[in-house]
mmCIF file of C-alpha atoms and ligand atoms in Angstrom:
data_model
loop_
_atom_site.group_PDB
_atom_site.id
_atom_site.type_symbol
_atom_site.label_atom_id
_atom_site.label_comp_id
_atom_site.label_asym_id
_atom_site.label_seq_id
_atom_site.Cartn_x
_atom_site.Cartn_y
_atom_site.Cartn_z
ATOM 1 C CA MET A 1 0.000 0.000 0.000
ATOM 2 C CA PHE A 2 1.516 3.343 -1.077
ATOM 3 C CA LYS A 3 1.096 5.857 1.753
ATOM 4 C CA ILE A 4 0.546 9.568 1.180
ATOM 5 C CA GLY A 5 0.836 12.327 3.779
ATOM 6 C CA VAL A 6 -1.074 15.586 3.267
ATOM 7 C CA LEU A 7 -0.381 19.011 4.784
ATOM 8 C CA ILE A 8 -3.295 21.463 4.953
ATOM 9 C CA SER A 9 -4.214 24.872 6.340
ATOM 10 C CA GLY A 10 -7.868 25.225 5.385
ATOM 11 C CA GLY A 11 -10.957 23.691 3.823
ATOM 12 C CA GLY A 12 -9.135 20.655 2.469
ATOM 13 C CA SER A 13 -11.063 20.308 -0.794
ATOM 14 C CA ASN A 14 -7.838 19.200 -2.490
ATOM 15 C CA LEU A 15 -7.243 16.739 0.352
ATOM 16 C CA GLN A 16 -10.759 15.404 -0.240
ATOM 17 C CA ALA A 17 -10.023 14.967 -3.951
ATOM 18 C CA ILE A 18 -6.904 12.920 -3.124
ATOM 19 C CA ILE A 19 -8.731 10.827 -0.493
ATOM 20 C CA ASP A 20 -11.542 10.111 -2.975
ATOM 21 C CA ALA A 21 -9.069 9.266 -5.763
ATOM 22 C CA CYS A 22 -7.321 6.724 -3.498
ATOM 23 C CA GLU A 23 -10.561 5.199 -2.224
ATOM 24 C CA SER A 24 -11.963 4.852 -5.737
ATOM 25 C CA GLY A 25 -8.768 3.159 -6.957
ATOM 26 C CA TYR A 26 -8.075 5.971 -9.457
ATOM 27 C CA ILE A 27 -4.762 6.233 -7.618
ATOM 28 C CA PRO A 28 -4.187 2.478 -7.247
ATOM 29 C CA ASP A 29 -3.093 0.712 -4.049
ATOM 30 C CA SER A 30 -2.624 3.998 -2.227
ATOM 31 C CA ARG A 31 -4.109 5.784 0.710
ATOM 32 C CA VAL A 32 -3.772 9.003 2.690
ATOM 33 C CA ALA A 33 -2.095 7.747 5.869
ATOM 34 C CA VAL A 34 -1.937 11.023 7.815
ATOM 35 C CA VAL A 35 -3.044 14.664 7.582
ATOM 36 C CA VAL A 36 -1.206 17.479 9.347
ATOM 37 C CA SER A 37 -2.653 20.978 9.683
ATOM 38 C CA ASN A 38 -1.057 24.166 11.001
ATOM 39 C CA LYS A 39 -4.576 25.473 11.723
ATOM 40 C CA LYS A 40 -6.636 23.940 14.539
ATOM 41 C CA ASP A 41 -9.948 24.779 12.874
ATOM 42 C CA ALA A 42 -9.062 23.571 9.379
ATOM 43 C CA TYR A 43 -12.096 21.775 7.979
ATOM 44 C CA GLY A 44 -9.670 19.399 6.301
ATOM 45 C CA LEU A 45 -9.177 17.794 9.746
ATOM 46 C CA VAL A 46 -12.909 17.037 9.817
ATOM 47 C CA ARG A 47 -12.621 15.482 6.358
ATOM 48 C CA ALA A 48 -9.746 13.290 7.561
ATOM 49 C CA ASP A 49 -11.730 12.232 10.621
ATOM 50 C CA LYS A 50 -14.722 11.251 8.465
ATOM 51 C CA HIS A 51 -12.407 8.921 6.552
ATOM 52 C CA LYS A 52 -10.776 7.577 9.717
ATOM 53 C CA ILE A 53 -7.455 9.143 8.728
ATOM 54 C CA PRO A 54 -5.291 10.427 11.607
ATOM 55 C CA GLY A 55 -5.531 14.228 11.540
ATOM 56 C CA ILE A 56 -2.952 16.161 13.551
ATOM 57 C CA PHE A 57 -3.042 19.853 14.413
ATOM 58 C CA LEU A 58 0.567 20.941 14.799
ATOM 59 C CA ASP A 59 0.795 24.435 16.265
ATOM 60 C CA ARG A 60 3.714 26.339 14.725
ATOM 61 C CA LYS A 61 3.783 28.591 17.827
ATOM 62 C CA GLU A 62 4.770 25.610 19.972
ATOM 63 C CA PHE A 63 8.068 25.261 18.134
ATOM 64 C CA PRO A 64 11.033 27.623 18.579
ATOM 65 C CA SER A 65 11.863 27.536 14.870
ATOM 66 C CA SER A 66 10.545 26.612 11.445
ATOM 67 C CA GLU A 67 13.279 23.987 11.226
ATOM 68 C CA GLU A 68 12.069 22.223 14.388
ATOM 69 C CA TYR A 69 8.459 22.500 13.254
ATOM 70 C CA PHE A 70 9.214 20.846 9.922
ATOM 71 C CA ASN A 71 11.477 18.267 11.571
ATOM 72 C CA LYS A 72 8.421 17.235 13.604
ATOM 73 C CA ILE A 73 6.354 17.023 10.417
ATOM 74 C CA ALA A 74 9.059 14.841 8.849
ATOM 75 C CA ASP A 75 8.965 12.574 11.940
ATOM 76 C CA ILE A 76 5.163 12.258 11.703
ATOM 77 C CA MET A 77 5.418 11.388 8.012
ATOM 78 C CA ALA A 78 8.105 8.778 8.708
ATOM 79 C CA GLU A 79 6.046 7.290 11.579
ATOM 80 C CA HIS A 80 3.216 6.731 9.088
ATOM 81 C CA ASP A 81 5.489 5.245 6.389
ATOM 82 C CA VAL A 82 4.623 8.125 4.066
ATOM 83 C CA ARG A 83 6.386 7.979 0.677
ATOM 84 C CA LEU A 84 4.859 11.097 -0.876
ATOM 85 C CA VAL A 85 3.960 14.357 0.884
ATOM 86 C CA CYS A 86 1.271 16.583 -0.695
ATOM 87 C CA LEU A 87 0.929 20.260 0.240
ATOM 88 C CA ALA A 88 -2.795 20.862 -0.311
ATOM 89 C CA GLY A 89 -3.700 24.434 0.514
ATOM 90 C CA PHE A 90 -0.830 24.513 2.993
ATOM 91 C CA LEU A 91 0.162 28.112 3.584
ATOM 92 C CA LEU A 92 3.526 27.798 5.332
ATOM 93 C CA MET A 93 6.716 27.610 3.280
ATOM 94 C CA ALA A 94 8.188 24.145 3.731
ATOM 95 C CA HIS A 95 11.541 24.363 5.522
ATOM 96 C CA LYS A 96 14.567 22.741 3.915
ATOM 97 C CA SER A 97 14.695 20.263 6.831
ATOM 98 C CA LEU A 98 11.559 18.579 5.437
ATOM 99 C CA ILE A 99 12.539 19.108 1.801
ATOM 100 C CA LYS A 100 15.911 17.402 2.375
ATOM 101 C CA LYS A 101 14.362 14.393 4.139
ATOM 102 C CA PHE A 102 11.709 13.993 1.446
ATOM 103 C CA LYS A 103 13.800 15.132 -1.520
ATOM 104 C CA GLY A 104 11.870 14.707 -4.725
ATOM 105 C CA ARG A 105 8.864 13.397 -2.778
ATOM 106 C CA ILE A 106 6.879 16.566 -1.981
ATOM 107 C CA LEU A 107 4.173 17.925 -4.297
ATOM 108 C CA ASN A 108 2.429 21.287 -4.070
ATOM 109 C CA ILE A 109 -0.582 22.673 -5.877
ATOM 110 C CA HIS A 110 -0.539 26.309 -6.889
ATOM 111 C CA PRO A 111 -3.602 28.067 -8.336
ATOM 112 C CA ALA A 112 -1.849 29.631 -11.335
ATOM 113 C CA LEU A 113 0.200 28.645 -14.388
ATOM 114 C CA LEU A 114 3.706 28.661 -12.867
ATOM 115 C CA PRO A 115 6.278 30.039 -13.328
ATOM 116 C CA LYS A 116 3.947 33.029 -13.787
ATOM 117 C CA PHE A 117 2.130 34.381 -10.749
ATOM 118 C CA GLY A 118 4.132 32.410 -8.227
ATOM 119 C CA GLY A 119 6.480 33.199 -5.372
ATOM 120 C CA LYS A 120 6.207 34.981 -2.067
ATOM 121 C CA GLY A 121 2.813 36.505 -1.319
ATOM 122 C CA MET A 122 1.247 34.801 -4.321
ATOM 123 C CA TYR A 123 -1.464 32.684 -2.727
ATOM 124 C CA GLY A 124 -5.251 32.463 -2.706
ATOM 125 C CA HIS A 125 -7.088 35.621 -3.717
ATOM 126 C CA PHE A 126 -3.903 37.575 -4.531
ATOM 127 C CA VAL A 127 -3.040 35.171 -7.333
ATOM 128 C CA HIS A 128 -6.360 35.538 -9.135
ATOM 129 C CA GLU A 129 -6.424 39.306 -8.593
ATOM 130 C CA SER A 130 -2.977 39.580 -10.241
ATOM 131 C CA VAL A 131 -3.962 37.326 -13.157
ATOM 132 C CA ILE A 132 -7.028 39.455 -13.898
ATOM 133 C CA LYS A 133 -5.138 42.742 -13.428
ATOM 134 C CA ALA A 134 -2.485 41.487 -15.867
ATOM 135 C CA GLY A 135 -5.180 40.898 -18.479
ATOM 136 C CA GLU A 136 -4.345 37.196 -18.842
ATOM 137 C CA LYS A 137 -6.679 35.206 -21.088
ATOM 138 C CA GLU A 138 -6.043 31.922 -19.267
ATOM 139 C CA SER A 139 -5.028 30.639 -15.879
ATOM 140 C CA GLY A 140 -5.163 27.297 -14.120
ATOM 141 C CA PRO A 141 -3.593 25.061 -11.473
ATOM 142 C CA THR A 142 -0.039 23.760 -11.413
ATOM 143 C CA VAL A 143 1.209 20.720 -9.500
ATOM 144 C CA HIS A 144 4.964 20.820 -8.965
ATOM 145 C CA PHE A 145 7.679 19.190 -6.896
ATOM 146 C CA VAL A 146 8.741 21.329 -3.960
ATOM 147 C CA ASP A 147 12.331 22.461 -3.772
ATOM 148 C CA GLU A 148 13.940 25.115 -1.610
ATOM 149 C CA ILE A 149 12.715 27.976 -3.761
ATOM 150 C CA TYR A 150 9.030 28.942 -3.318
ATOM 151 C CA ASP A 151 6.732 27.715 -6.146
ATOM 152 C CA HIS A 152 9.787 26.751 -8.200
ATOM 153 C CA GLY A 153 10.282 22.981 -8.476
ATOM 154 C CA GLU A 154 9.792 20.737 -11.523
ATOM 155 C CA ILE A 155 6.251 20.949 -12.874
ATOM 156 C CA VAL A 156 4.349 17.634 -12.953
ATOM 157 C CA LEU A 157 1.075 18.806 -14.473
ATOM 158 C CA GLN A 158 -0.770 21.997 -15.405
ATOM 159 C CA LYS A 159 -4.334 22.496 -16.638
ATOM 160 C CA LYS A 160 -5.573 25.668 -18.338
ATOM 161 C CA VAL A 161 -8.906 27.366 -17.732
ATOM 162 C CA PRO A 162 -10.121 30.521 -19.497
ATOM 163 C CA VAL A 163 -10.146 33.920 -17.836
ATOM 164 C CA LEU A 164 -13.468 35.372 -18.985
ATOM 165 C CA PRO A 165 -14.547 39.016 -19.367
ATOM 166 C CA GLY A 166 -16.160 40.164 -16.129
ATOM 167 C CA ASP A 167 -14.383 37.520 -14.056
ATOM 168 C CA THR A 168 -13.867 38.593 -10.467
ATOM 169 C CA PRO A 169 -11.040 36.996 -8.448
ATOM 170 C CA ASP A 170 -13.627 34.864 -6.650
ATOM 171 C CA ILE A 171 -15.210 33.629 -9.903
ATOM 172 C CA LEU A 172 -11.797 32.779 -11.341
ATOM 173 C CA ALA A 173 -10.723 31.149 -8.065
ATOM 174 C CA ALA A 174 -13.746 28.844 -8.190
ATOM 175 C CA ARG A 175 -13.050 27.883 -11.823
ATOM 176 C CA VAL A 176 -9.395 27.133 -11.007
ATOM 177 C CA LEU A 177 -10.267 25.257 -7.813
ATOM 178 C CA SER A 178 -12.601 22.856 -9.594
ATOM 179 C CA GLU A 179 -9.764 22.102 -12.034
ATOM 180 C CA GLU A 180 -7.373 21.605 -9.092
ATOM 181 C CA HIS A 181 -9.557 18.759 -7.892
ATOM 182 C CA LYS A 182 -8.849 16.937 -11.138
ATOM 183 C CA VAL A 183 -5.218 17.872 -11.709
ATOM 184 C CA PHE A 184 -3.906 17.102 -8.206
ATOM 185 C CA PRO A 185 -5.140 13.475 -8.136
ATOM 186 C CA GLU A 186 -3.923 13.018 -11.727
ATOM 187 C CA ALA A 187 -0.471 14.347 -10.808
ATOM 188 C CA VAL A 188 -0.329 12.119 -7.702
ATOM 189 C CA LYS A 189 -1.313 9.120 -9.857
ATOM 190 C CA ILE A 190 1.529 9.877 -12.275
ATOM 191 C CA VAL A 191 4.103 10.269 -9.479
ATOM 192 C CA VAL A 192 2.954 7.178 -7.551
ATOM 193 C CA ALA A 193 3.195 5.112 -10.767
ATOM 194 C CA LYS A 194 6.757 6.407 -11.315
ATOM 195 C CA PHE A 195 7.767 5.574 -7.723
ATOM 196 C CA ASN A 196 6.241 2.109 -7.998
ATOM 197 C CA LYS A 197 8.192 1.454 -11.188
ATOM 198 C CA GLY A 198 11.271 2.259 -9.124
HETATM 199 C C1 GRF B 1 -6.882 26.672 -2.995
HETATM 200 O O1 GRF B 1 -7.135 27.954 -3.519
HETATM 201 C C2 GRF B 1 -5.627 26.114 -3.612
HETATM 202 O O2 GRF B 1 -5.396 26.689 -4.871
HETATM 203 C C3 GRF B 1 -4.556 26.507 -2.696
HETATM 204 O O3 GRF B 1 -5.160 26.449 -1.409
HETATM 205 C C4 GRF B 1 -6.551 26.820 -1.522
HETATM 206 C C5 GRF B 1 -7.423 26.031 -0.599
HETATM 207 O O4 GRF B 1 -7.470 24.731 -1.035
HETATM 208 N N1 GRF B 1 -3.426 25.645 -2.858
HETATM 209 P P1 GRF B 1 -8.192 23.564 -0.165
HETATM 210 O O5 GRF B 1 -9.683 23.687 -0.389
HETATM 211 O O6 GRF B 1 -7.849 23.799 1.307
HETATM 212 O O7 GRF B 1 -7.628 22.308 -0.717
#
């Protein structure tokens, strides 16, 4: 059984898409083994609980440094035999202590067509606002490997959606989010298949 660990900060709709894709067999012989959230009230923890997946709130304020916080996350992932870590709406920048321990085994989803509209401060609403302000005709989610530079690692999969006249950031966000729910499980399926081939 291929075990996946998921880091969240919010609603967890991407987490739900990955859980569903494992349970349906779309991502074969795999399951989400643990969910870690930096927010106590993240609805994603409720989603994990409903699927009997251990959900852990890890309070960043209880750790003296980002390095120690992400070392603890790495320990939790190792304890659950996790082979692939997915950042699904996770709003902290992964520290190199986790990235080193899970080199080439961390995926992130970003709600824009990287490398455009990525980097520090480019998350959630700000991304879609910038895309519209820039007059882009298309946007869409990107799944990429996480390296030590924010929103920078090798791209696994991208899907384009149109930016339509009259789009507000919220309308565009919703269109991108529904595409995220397809592209993240598809990217995980591709990566799991590669890892299983060895
Ligand atoms: C989404 O906008 C996604 O693009 C970003 O985090 C937000 C929340 O996603 N990565 P989720 O519903 O918590 O998965």
